[in-house]
Short mmCIF file of C-alpha atoms in Angstrom, two decimals:
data_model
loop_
_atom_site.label_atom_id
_atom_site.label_comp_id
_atom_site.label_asym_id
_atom_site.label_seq_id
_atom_site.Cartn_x
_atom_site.Cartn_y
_atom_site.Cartn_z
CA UNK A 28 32.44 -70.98 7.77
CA UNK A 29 29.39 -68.71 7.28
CA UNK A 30 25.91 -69.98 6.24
CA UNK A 31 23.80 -68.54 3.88
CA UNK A 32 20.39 -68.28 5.71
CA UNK A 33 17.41 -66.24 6.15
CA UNK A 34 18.23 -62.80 8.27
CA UNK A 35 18.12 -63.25 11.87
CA UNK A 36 17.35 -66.87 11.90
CA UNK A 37 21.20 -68.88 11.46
CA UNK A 38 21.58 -71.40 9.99
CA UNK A 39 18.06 -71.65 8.21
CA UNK A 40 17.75 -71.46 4.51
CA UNK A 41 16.13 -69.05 2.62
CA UNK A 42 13.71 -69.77 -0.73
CA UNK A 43 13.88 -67.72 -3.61
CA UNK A 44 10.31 -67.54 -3.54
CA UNK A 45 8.88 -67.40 -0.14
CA UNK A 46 8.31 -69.93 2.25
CA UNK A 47 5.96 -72.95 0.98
CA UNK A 48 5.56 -71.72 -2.56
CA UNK A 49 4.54 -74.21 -5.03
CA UNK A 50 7.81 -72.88 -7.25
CA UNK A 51 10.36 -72.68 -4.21
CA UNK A 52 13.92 -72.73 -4.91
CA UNK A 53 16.64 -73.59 -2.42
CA UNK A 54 18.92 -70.89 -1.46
CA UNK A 55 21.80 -72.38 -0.78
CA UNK A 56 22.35 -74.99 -3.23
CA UNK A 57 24.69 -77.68 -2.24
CA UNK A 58 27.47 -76.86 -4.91
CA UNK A 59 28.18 -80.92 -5.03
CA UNK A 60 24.71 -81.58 -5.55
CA UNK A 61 24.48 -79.32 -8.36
CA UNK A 62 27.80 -80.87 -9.84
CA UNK A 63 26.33 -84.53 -9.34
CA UNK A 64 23.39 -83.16 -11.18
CA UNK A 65 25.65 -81.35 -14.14
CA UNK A 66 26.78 -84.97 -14.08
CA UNK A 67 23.96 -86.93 -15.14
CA UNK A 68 22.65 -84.11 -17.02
CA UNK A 69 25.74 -85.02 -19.29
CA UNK A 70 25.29 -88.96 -19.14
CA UNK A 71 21.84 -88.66 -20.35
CA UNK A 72 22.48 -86.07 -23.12
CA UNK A 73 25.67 -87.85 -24.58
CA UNK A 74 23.28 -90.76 -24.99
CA UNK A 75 21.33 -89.13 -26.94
CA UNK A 76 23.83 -87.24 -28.69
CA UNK A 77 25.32 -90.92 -29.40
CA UNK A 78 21.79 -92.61 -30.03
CA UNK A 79 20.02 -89.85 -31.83
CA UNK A 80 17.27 -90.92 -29.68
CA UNK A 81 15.04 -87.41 -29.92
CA UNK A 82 13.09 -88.55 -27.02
CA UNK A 83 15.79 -88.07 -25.08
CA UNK A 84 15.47 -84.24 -25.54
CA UNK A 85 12.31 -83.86 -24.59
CA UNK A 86 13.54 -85.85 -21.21
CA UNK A 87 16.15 -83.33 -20.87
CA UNK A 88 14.31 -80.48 -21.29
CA UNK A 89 11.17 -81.39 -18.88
CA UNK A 90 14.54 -82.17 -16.56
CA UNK A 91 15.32 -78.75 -16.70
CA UNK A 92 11.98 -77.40 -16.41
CA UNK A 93 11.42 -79.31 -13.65
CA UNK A 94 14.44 -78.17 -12.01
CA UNK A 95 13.79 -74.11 -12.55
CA UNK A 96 9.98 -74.30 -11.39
CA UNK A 97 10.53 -76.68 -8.38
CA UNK A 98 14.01 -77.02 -7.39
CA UNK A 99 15.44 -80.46 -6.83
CA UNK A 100 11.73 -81.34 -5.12
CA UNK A 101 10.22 -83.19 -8.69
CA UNK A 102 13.18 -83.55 -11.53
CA UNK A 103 14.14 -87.02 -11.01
CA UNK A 104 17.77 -86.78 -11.86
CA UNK A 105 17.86 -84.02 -8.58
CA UNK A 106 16.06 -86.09 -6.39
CA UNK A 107 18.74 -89.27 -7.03
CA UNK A 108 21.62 -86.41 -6.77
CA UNK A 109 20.39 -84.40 -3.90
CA UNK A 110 18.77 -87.76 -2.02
CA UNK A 111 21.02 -90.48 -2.78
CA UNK A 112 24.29 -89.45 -4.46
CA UNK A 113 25.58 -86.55 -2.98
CA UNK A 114 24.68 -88.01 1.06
CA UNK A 115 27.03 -90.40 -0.01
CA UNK A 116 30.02 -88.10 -0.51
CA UNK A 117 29.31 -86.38 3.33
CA UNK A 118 30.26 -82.95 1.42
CA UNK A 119 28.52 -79.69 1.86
CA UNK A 120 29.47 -76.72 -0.25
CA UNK A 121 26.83 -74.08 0.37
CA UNK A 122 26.20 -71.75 -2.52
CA UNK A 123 23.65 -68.83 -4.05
CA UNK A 124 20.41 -70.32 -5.50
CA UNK A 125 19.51 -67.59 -7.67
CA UNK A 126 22.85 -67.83 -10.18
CA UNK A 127 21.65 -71.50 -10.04
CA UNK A 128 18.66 -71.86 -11.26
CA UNK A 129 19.53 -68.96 -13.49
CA UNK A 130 21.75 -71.78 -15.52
CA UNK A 131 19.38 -74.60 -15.08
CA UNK A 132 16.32 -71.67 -17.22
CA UNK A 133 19.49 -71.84 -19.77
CA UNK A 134 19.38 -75.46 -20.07
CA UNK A 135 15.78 -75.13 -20.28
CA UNK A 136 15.59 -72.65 -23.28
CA UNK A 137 18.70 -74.67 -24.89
CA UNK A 138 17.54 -78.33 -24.36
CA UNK A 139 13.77 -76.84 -25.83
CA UNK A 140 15.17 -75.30 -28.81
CA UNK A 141 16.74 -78.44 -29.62
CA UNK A 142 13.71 -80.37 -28.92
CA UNK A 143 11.75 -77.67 -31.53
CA UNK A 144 14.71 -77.81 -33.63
CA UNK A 145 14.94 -81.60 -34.13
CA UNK A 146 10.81 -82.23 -34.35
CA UNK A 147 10.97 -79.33 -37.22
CA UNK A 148 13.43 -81.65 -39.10
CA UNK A 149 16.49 -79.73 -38.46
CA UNK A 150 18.13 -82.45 -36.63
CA UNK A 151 21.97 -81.09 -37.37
CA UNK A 152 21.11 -77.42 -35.46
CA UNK A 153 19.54 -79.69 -32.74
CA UNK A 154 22.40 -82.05 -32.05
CA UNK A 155 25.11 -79.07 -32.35
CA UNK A 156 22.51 -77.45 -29.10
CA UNK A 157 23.03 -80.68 -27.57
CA UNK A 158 26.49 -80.55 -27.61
CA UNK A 159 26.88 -77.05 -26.68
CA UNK A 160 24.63 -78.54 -23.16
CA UNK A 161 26.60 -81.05 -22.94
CA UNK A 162 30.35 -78.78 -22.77
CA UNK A 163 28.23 -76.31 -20.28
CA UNK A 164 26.56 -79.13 -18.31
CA UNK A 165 30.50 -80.98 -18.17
CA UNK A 166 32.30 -77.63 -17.10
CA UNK A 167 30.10 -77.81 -14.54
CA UNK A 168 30.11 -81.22 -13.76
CA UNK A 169 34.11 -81.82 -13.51
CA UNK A 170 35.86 -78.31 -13.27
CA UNK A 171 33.31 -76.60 -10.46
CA UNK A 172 32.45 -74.07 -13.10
CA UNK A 173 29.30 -72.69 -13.60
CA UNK A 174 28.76 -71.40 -16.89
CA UNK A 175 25.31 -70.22 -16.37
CA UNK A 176 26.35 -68.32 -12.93
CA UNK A 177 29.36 -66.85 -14.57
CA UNK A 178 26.91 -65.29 -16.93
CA UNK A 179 24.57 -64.59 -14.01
CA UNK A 180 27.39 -62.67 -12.39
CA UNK A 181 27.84 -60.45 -15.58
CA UNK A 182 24.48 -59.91 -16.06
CA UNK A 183 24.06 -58.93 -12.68
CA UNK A 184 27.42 -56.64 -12.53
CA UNK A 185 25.93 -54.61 -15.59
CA UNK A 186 22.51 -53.83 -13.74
CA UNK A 187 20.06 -56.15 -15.84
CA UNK A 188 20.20 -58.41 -12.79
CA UNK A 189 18.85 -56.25 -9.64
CA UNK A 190 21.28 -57.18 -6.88
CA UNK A 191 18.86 -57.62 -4.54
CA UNK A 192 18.15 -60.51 -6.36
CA UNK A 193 21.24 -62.58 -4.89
CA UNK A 194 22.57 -60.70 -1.87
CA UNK A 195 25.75 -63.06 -1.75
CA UNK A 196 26.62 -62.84 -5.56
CA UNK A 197 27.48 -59.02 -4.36
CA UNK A 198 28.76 -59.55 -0.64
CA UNK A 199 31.57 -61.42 -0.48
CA UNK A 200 31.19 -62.05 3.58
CA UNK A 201 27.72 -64.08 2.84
CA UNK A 202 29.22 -66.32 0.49
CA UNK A 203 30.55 -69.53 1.51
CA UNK A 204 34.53 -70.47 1.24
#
């Protein structure tokens, strides 16, 4: 199996943004980690869904936010998946960052829009968002599939993604089986 890592140095992985950068991404992302993520991501939106607790939103979307400026380092629903959960499982599925945190920026803007949507008193728009999230956020979850990378991919295969953006989305021998 072949690592995704930083040219000429195996085995080391590469940030999105540069070593030490206040707004590092990992690159690989630990494709169970991610999934344990989707996970709890789902959990905490179907109780709100259920509740109609619009707090909850706003907890989602600083999630999110957290998760596209910083990686896994500050959201803490990625620091109990990456730190606690997915150790526990012994699993390691190495794949692109970039596609990623691609789909955690649309969980941002959707989780937002609902928060905007449901504080300007259009709560039914809101909670239809939410449950949009929460279909993306399960396909992730339990079927392995990444919404937001699948629309990465396209994006990227029609040139408004440069493809020097994610090496590995385009090479086939860098990505991980």
């Amino acid at each position: 199996m072949g690592k995704l890592s930083v040219p000429g140095k195996p085995g080391k992985p590469r940030s999105q943004d540069g070593p030490g950068s206040v707004f590092a991404f990992p690159n690989p992302v630990n494709e169970y980690a991610a999934r344990i993520t989707a996970g709890l991501v789902v959990l905490l939106a179907a109780a709100t869904l259920l509740t109609g607790f619009g707090w909850g939103l706003a907890v989602i979307a600083a999630g999110f936010w957290l998760r596209v400026l910083f990686g896994p380092r500050i959201s803490p629903l990625a620091l109990l998946s990456v730190r606690v959960l997915t150790p526990r499982l012994g699993r390691v599925k190495l794949v692109p960052g970039p596609p990623k945190r691609f789909a955690q920026g649309i969980g941002a803007a959707m989780s937002t829009a609902a928060a905007v949507l449901l504080a300007a008193g259009l709560a039914p728009a809101a909670w239809i968002l939410l449950a949009v999230l929460i279909v993306a956020a399960s396909l992730e979850a339990f079927a392995g599939f990444c919404l937001g990378c699948a629309i990465f991919g396209l994006l990227q295969r029609r040139g408004l993604i440069p493809e020097d953006i994610c090496e590995a989305c385009n090479n086939i021998p860098l990505r991980q089986t």
